[in-house]
Short mmCIF file of C-alpha atoms in Angstrom, two decimals:
data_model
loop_
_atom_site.label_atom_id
_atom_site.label_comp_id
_atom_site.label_asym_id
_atom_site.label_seq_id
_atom_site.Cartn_x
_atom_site.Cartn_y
_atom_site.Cartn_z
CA UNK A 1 128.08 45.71 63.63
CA UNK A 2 124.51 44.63 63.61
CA UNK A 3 121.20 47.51 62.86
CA UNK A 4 120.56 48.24 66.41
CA UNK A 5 124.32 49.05 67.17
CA UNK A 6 124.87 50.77 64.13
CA UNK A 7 121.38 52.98 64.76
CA UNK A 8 122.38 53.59 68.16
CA UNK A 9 126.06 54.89 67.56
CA UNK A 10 124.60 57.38 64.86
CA UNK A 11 122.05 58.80 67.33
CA UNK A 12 124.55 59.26 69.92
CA UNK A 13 127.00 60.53 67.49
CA UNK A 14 124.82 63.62 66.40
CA UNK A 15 123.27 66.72 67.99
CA UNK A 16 120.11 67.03 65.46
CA UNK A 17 118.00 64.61 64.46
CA UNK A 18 115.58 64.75 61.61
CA UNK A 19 112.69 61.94 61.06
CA UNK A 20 110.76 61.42 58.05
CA UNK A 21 107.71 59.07 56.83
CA UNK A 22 106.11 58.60 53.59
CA UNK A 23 103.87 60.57 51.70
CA UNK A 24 99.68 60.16 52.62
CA UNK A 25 100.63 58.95 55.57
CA UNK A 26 98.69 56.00 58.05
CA UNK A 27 98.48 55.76 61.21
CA UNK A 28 102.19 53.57 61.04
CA UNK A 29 104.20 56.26 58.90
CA UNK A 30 103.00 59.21 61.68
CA UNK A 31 102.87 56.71 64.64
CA UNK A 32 106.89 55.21 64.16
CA UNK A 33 107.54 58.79 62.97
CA UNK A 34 106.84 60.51 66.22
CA UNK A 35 106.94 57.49 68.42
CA UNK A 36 110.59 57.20 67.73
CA UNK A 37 110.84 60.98 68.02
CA UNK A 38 109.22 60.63 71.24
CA UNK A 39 111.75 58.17 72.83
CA UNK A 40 114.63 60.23 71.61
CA UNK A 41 113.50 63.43 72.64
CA UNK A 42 112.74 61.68 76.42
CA UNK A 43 116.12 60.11 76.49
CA UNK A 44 118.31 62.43 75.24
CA UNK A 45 117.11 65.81 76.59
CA UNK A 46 120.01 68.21 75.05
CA UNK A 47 119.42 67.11 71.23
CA UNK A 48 117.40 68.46 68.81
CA UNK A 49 114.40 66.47 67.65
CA UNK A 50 112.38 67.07 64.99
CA UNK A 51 109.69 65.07 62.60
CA UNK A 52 108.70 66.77 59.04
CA UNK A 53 106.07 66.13 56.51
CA UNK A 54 103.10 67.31 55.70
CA UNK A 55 101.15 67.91 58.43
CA UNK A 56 97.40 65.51 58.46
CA UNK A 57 94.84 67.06 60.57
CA UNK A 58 93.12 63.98 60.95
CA UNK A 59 96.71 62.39 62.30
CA UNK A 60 97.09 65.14 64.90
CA UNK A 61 96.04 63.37 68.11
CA UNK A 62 99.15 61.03 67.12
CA UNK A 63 101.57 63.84 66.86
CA UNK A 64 102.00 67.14 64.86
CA UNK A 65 104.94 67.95 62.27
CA UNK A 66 107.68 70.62 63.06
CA UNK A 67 108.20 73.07 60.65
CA UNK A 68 112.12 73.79 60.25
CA UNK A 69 114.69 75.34 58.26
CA UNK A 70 116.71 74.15 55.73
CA UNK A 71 120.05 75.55 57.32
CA UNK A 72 118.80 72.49 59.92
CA UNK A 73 120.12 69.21 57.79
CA UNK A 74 123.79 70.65 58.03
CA UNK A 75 125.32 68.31 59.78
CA UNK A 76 122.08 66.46 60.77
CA UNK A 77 121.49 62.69 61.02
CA UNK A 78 118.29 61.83 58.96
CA UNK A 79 115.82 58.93 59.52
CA UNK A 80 113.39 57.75 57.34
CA UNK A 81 110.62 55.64 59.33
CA UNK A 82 107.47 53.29 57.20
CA UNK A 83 108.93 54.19 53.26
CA UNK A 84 110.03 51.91 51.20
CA UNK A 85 111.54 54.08 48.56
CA UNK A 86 113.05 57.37 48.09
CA UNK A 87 110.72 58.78 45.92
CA UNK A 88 107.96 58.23 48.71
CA UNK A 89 109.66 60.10 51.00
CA UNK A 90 107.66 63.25 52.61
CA UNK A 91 109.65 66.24 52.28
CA UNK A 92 112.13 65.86 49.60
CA UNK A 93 114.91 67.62 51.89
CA UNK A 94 116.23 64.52 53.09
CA UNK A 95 118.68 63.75 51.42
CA UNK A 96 120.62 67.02 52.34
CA UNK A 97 121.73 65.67 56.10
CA UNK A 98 124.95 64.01 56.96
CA UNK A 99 124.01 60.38 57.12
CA UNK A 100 120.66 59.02 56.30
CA UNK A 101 119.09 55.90 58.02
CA UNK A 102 116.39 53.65 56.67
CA UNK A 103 113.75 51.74 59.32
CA UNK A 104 110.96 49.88 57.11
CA UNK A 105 108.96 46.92 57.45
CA UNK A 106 108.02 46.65 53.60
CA UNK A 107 110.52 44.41 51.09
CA UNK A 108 113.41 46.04 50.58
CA UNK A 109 113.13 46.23 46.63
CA UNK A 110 114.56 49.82 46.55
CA UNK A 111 117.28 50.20 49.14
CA UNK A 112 118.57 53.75 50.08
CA UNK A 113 120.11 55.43 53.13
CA UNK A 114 124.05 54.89 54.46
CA UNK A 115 122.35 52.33 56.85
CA UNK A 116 119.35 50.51 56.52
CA UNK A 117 117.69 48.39 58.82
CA UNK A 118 114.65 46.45 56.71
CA UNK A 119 111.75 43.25 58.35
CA UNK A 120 109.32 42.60 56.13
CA UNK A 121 108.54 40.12 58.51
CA UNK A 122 107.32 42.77 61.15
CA UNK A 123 103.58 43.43 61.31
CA UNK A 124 104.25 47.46 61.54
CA UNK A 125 107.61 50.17 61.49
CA UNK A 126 106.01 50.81 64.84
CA UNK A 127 106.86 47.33 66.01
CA UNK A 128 110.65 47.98 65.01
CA UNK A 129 110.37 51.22 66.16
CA UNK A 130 109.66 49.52 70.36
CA UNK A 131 111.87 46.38 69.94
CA UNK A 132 114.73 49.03 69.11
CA UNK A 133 113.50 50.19 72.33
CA UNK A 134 113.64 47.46 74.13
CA UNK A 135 116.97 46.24 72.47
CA UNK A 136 118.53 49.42 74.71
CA UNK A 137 115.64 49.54 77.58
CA UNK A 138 118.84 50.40 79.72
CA UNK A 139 119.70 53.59 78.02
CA UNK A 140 116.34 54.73 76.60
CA UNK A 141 113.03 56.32 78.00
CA UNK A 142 109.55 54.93 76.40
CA UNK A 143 107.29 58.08 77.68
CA UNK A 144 103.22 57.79 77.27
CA UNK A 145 103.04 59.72 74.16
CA UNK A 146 105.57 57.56 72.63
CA UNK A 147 103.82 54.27 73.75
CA UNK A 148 100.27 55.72 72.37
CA UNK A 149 102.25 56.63 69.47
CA UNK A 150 103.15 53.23 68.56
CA UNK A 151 100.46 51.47 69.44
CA UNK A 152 98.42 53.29 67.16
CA UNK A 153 100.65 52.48 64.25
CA UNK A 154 100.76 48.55 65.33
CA UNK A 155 96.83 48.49 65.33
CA UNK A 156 96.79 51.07 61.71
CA UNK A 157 98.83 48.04 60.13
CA UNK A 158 97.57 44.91 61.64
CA UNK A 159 93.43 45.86 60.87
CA UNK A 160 93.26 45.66 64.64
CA UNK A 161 94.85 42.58 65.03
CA UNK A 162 93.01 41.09 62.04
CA UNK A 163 95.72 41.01 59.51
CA UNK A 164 97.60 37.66 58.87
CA UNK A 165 101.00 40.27 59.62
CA UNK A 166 99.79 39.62 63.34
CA UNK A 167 102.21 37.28 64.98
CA UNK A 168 102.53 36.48 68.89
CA UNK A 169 105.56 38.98 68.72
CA UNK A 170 103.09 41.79 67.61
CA UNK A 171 100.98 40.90 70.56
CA UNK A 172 103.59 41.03 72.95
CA UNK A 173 104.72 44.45 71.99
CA UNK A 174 101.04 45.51 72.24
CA UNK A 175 100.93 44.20 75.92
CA UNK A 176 103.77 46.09 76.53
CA UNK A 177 103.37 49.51 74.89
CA UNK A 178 99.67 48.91 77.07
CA UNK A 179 101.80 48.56 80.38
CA UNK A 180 103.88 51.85 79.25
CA UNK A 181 100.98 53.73 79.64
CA UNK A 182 99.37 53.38 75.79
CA UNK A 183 95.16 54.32 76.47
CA UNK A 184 94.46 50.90 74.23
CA UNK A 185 90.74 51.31 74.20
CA UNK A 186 91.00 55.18 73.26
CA UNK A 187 93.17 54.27 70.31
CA UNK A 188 91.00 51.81 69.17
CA UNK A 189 87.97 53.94 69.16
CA UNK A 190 90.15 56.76 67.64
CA UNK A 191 91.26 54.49 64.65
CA UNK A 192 87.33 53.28 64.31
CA UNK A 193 85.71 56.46 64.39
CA UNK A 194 84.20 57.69 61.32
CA UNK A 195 82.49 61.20 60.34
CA UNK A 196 79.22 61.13 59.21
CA UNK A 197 80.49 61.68 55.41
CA UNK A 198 82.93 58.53 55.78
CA UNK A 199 79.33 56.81 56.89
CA UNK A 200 77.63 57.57 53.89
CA UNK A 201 80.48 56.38 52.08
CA UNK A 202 80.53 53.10 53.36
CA UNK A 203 77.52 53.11 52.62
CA UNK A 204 77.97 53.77 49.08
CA UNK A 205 80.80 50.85 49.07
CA UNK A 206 78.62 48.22 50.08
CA UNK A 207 76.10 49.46 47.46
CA UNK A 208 77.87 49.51 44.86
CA UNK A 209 80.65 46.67 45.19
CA UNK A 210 81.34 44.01 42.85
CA UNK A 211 82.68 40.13 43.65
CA UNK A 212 84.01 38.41 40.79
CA UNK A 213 83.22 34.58 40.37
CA UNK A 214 86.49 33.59 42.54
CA UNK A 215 85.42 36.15 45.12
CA UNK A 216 87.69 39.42 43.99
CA UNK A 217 85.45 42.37 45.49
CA UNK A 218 86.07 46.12 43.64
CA UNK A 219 84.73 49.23 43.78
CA UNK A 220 85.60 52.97 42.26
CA UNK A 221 85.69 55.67 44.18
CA UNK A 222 85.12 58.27 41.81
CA UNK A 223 85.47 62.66 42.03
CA UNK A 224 82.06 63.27 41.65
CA UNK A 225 81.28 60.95 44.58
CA UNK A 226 83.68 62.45 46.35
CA UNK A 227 83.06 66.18 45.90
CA UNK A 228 79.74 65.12 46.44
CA UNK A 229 80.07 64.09 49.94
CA UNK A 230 82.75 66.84 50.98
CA UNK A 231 85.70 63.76 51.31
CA UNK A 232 89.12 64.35 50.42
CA UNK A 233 91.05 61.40 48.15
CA UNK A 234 93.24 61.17 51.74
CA UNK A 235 90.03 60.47 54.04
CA UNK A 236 89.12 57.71 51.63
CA UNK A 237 91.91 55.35 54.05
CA UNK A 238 88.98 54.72 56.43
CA UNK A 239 87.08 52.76 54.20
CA UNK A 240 89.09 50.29 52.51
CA UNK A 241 89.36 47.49 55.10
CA UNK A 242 85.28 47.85 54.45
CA UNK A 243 84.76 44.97 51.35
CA UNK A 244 87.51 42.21 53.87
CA UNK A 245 84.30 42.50 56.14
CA UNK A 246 82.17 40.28 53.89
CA UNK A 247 82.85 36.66 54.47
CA UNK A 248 83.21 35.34 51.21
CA UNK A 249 86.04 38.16 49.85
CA UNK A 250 89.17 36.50 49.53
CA UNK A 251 90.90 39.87 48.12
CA UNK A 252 89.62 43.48 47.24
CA UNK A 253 90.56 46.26 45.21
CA UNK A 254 89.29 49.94 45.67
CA UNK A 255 90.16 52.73 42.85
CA UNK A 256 90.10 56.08 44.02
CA UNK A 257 90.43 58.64 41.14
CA UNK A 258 92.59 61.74 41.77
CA UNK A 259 92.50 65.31 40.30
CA UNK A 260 93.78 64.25 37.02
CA UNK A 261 91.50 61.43 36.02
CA UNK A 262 93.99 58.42 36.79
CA UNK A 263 93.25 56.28 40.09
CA UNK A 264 94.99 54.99 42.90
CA UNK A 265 94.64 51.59 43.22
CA UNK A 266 94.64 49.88 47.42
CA UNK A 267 94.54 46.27 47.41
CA UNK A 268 94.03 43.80 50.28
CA UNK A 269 94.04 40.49 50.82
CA UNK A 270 92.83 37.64 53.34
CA UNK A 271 95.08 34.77 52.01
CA UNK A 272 96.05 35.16 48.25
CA UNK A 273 99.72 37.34 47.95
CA UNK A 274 98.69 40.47 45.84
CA UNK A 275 101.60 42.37 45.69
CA UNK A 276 102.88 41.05 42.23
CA UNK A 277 99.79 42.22 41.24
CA UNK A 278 100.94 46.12 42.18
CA UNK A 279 103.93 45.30 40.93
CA UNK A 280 102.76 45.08 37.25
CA UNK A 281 100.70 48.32 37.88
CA UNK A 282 103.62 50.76 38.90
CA UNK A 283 103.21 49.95 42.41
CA UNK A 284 104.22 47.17 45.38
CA UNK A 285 103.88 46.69 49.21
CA UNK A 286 102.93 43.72 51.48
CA UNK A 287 101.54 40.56 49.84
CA UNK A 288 98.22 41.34 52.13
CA UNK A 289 98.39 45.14 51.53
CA UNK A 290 99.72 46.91 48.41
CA UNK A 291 99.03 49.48 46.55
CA UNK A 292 99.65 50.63 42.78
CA UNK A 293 98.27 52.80 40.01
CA UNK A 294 95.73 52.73 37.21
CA UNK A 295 95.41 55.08 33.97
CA UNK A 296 91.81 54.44 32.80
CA UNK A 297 89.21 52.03 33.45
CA UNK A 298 90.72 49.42 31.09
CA UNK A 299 93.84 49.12 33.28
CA UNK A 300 91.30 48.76 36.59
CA UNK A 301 89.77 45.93 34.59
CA UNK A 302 93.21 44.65 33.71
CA UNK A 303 93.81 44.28 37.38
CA UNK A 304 90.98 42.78 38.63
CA UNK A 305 90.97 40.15 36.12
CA UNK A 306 94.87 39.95 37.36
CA UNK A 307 93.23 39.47 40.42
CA UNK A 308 90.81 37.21 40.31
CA UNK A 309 93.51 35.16 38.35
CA UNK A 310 95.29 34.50 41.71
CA UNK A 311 92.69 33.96 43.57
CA UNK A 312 91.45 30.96 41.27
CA UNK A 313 94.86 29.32 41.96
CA UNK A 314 93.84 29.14 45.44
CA UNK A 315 89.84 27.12 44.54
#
């Protein structure tokens, strides 16, 4: 039985469904989450729905989280939507249903779930989320929220379309989520839209960014600045596509120091495959778009000199 048949015969087979994401969720993780919900909850009018997870003010236009019960998971069918491993998981809960489904677009280097449907070849979850969608057009409902749901999540993960992840596939399922009734230009400016704190911090990016000799850009975002402009570590996601602006960054690293001192480390790439990279740092992800962890600022330095090691195999 292939993933769509085997995801199909589960949702028919139960009366509650329960959908997860990851933890510090993007616009993907909340946009498959409740896109998926979405269809479900259009096409099968007697079940019970429901997505969980911290709830992200700044995510809310995309959907808001139910909160529920525990008594709930009995005899519940959990899916887990954009999360690559278990320990990621928002709302640690889900593992207490009767049959747990994985949907993720990020290599599958820590499997879980009874079934597990896995492309890292797909630009976005959200993408999976509509060609499982279209895979049983027949017997399910795409309804506007669920089509502005998903496109939201496609453009989150592809950079707008910018990211090499973008394939004519991607582009199609864009066109099509547009024709379902997705407000294309309204998500775009949604996803753009900074406060006038996030402005001052890009700002303070540009300022203060370093390139390396084979064109590694990096830049800490410490507490103090943070605090200082009234930012959460969480808002912080708006800027780091900022450094890939400047034409002669091939890759770019921003640390963002949490509560306890230690950073979290995003890294992005135009051509060079960084994940390994995030792999020796406690982390992994995309080869474009990864993400990892750093104790002090001789592990940053370790990293970017990691860094700008791979890029100087591409000269």
């Amino acid at each position: 039985m292939d993933n769509y048949s085997e995801i199909m015969q589960a949702i028919k087979k139960y009366s509650r469904i329960i959908i997860h994401r990851h933890q510090r969720p993007d616009p993907d993780a909340i946009g498959s989450q409740v896109g998926l919900a979405e269809i479900l909850r259009a096409s099968f009018p007697y079940k019970e729905i429901f997505v969980v997870g911290k709830d992200i003010p700044e995510f809310d236009w995309i959907g808001e989280m139910d909160e529920i019960d525990i008594q709930l998971y009995d005899d519940a069918l959990v899916i887990i939507t954009d999360t690559a491993n278990a320990p990621r998981i928002d709302d640690r809960r889900f593992n207490m249903g009767d049959k747990l489904i994985k949907i993720d677009h990020h290599p599958d280097d820590e499997p879980y779930g009874d079934v597990s449907w896995v492309d890292d070849q797909a630009s976005s979850c959200s993408e999976m989320i509509y060609r499982f969608y279209q895979h049983f057009a027949k017997q399910l409902k795409l309804p506007v929220k669920a089509a502005n749901a998903l496109f939201a999540g496609i453009v989150g993960d592809t950079g707008r379309f910018m990211y090499p992840a973008t394939t004519p596939q991607t582009m199609l399922v864009a066109g099509a989520l547009m024709a379902a009734g997705a407000d294309a230009a309204a998500v775009c400016r949604r996803e753009d839209a900074i406060t006038l704190p996030l402005a001052k911090l890009s700002a303070f990016v540009y300022q203060e960014m370093q390139i390396t000799d084979h064109n590694i850009a990096y830049v800490t975002l410490d507490k103090e600045t943070l605090s200082k402009l009234h930012l959460s570590e969480a808002e912080t996601s708006a800027v780091v596509p900022l450094p890939g602006k400047v034409a002669s960054v091939v890759a770019w690293v921003i640390f963002v120091q949490q509560e306890d001192g230690h950073y979290r480390v995003r890294l992005r790439s135009k051509g060079p495959a960084i994940n390994g990279v995030a792999k020796n740092h406690r982390g992994g992800g995309h080869p474009m778009a990864s993400g990892a962890k750093a104790v002090d600022n001789a592990e940053k330095k370790q990293i970017i000199n990691e860094l700008d090691e791979v890029a100087s195999q591409m000269d």
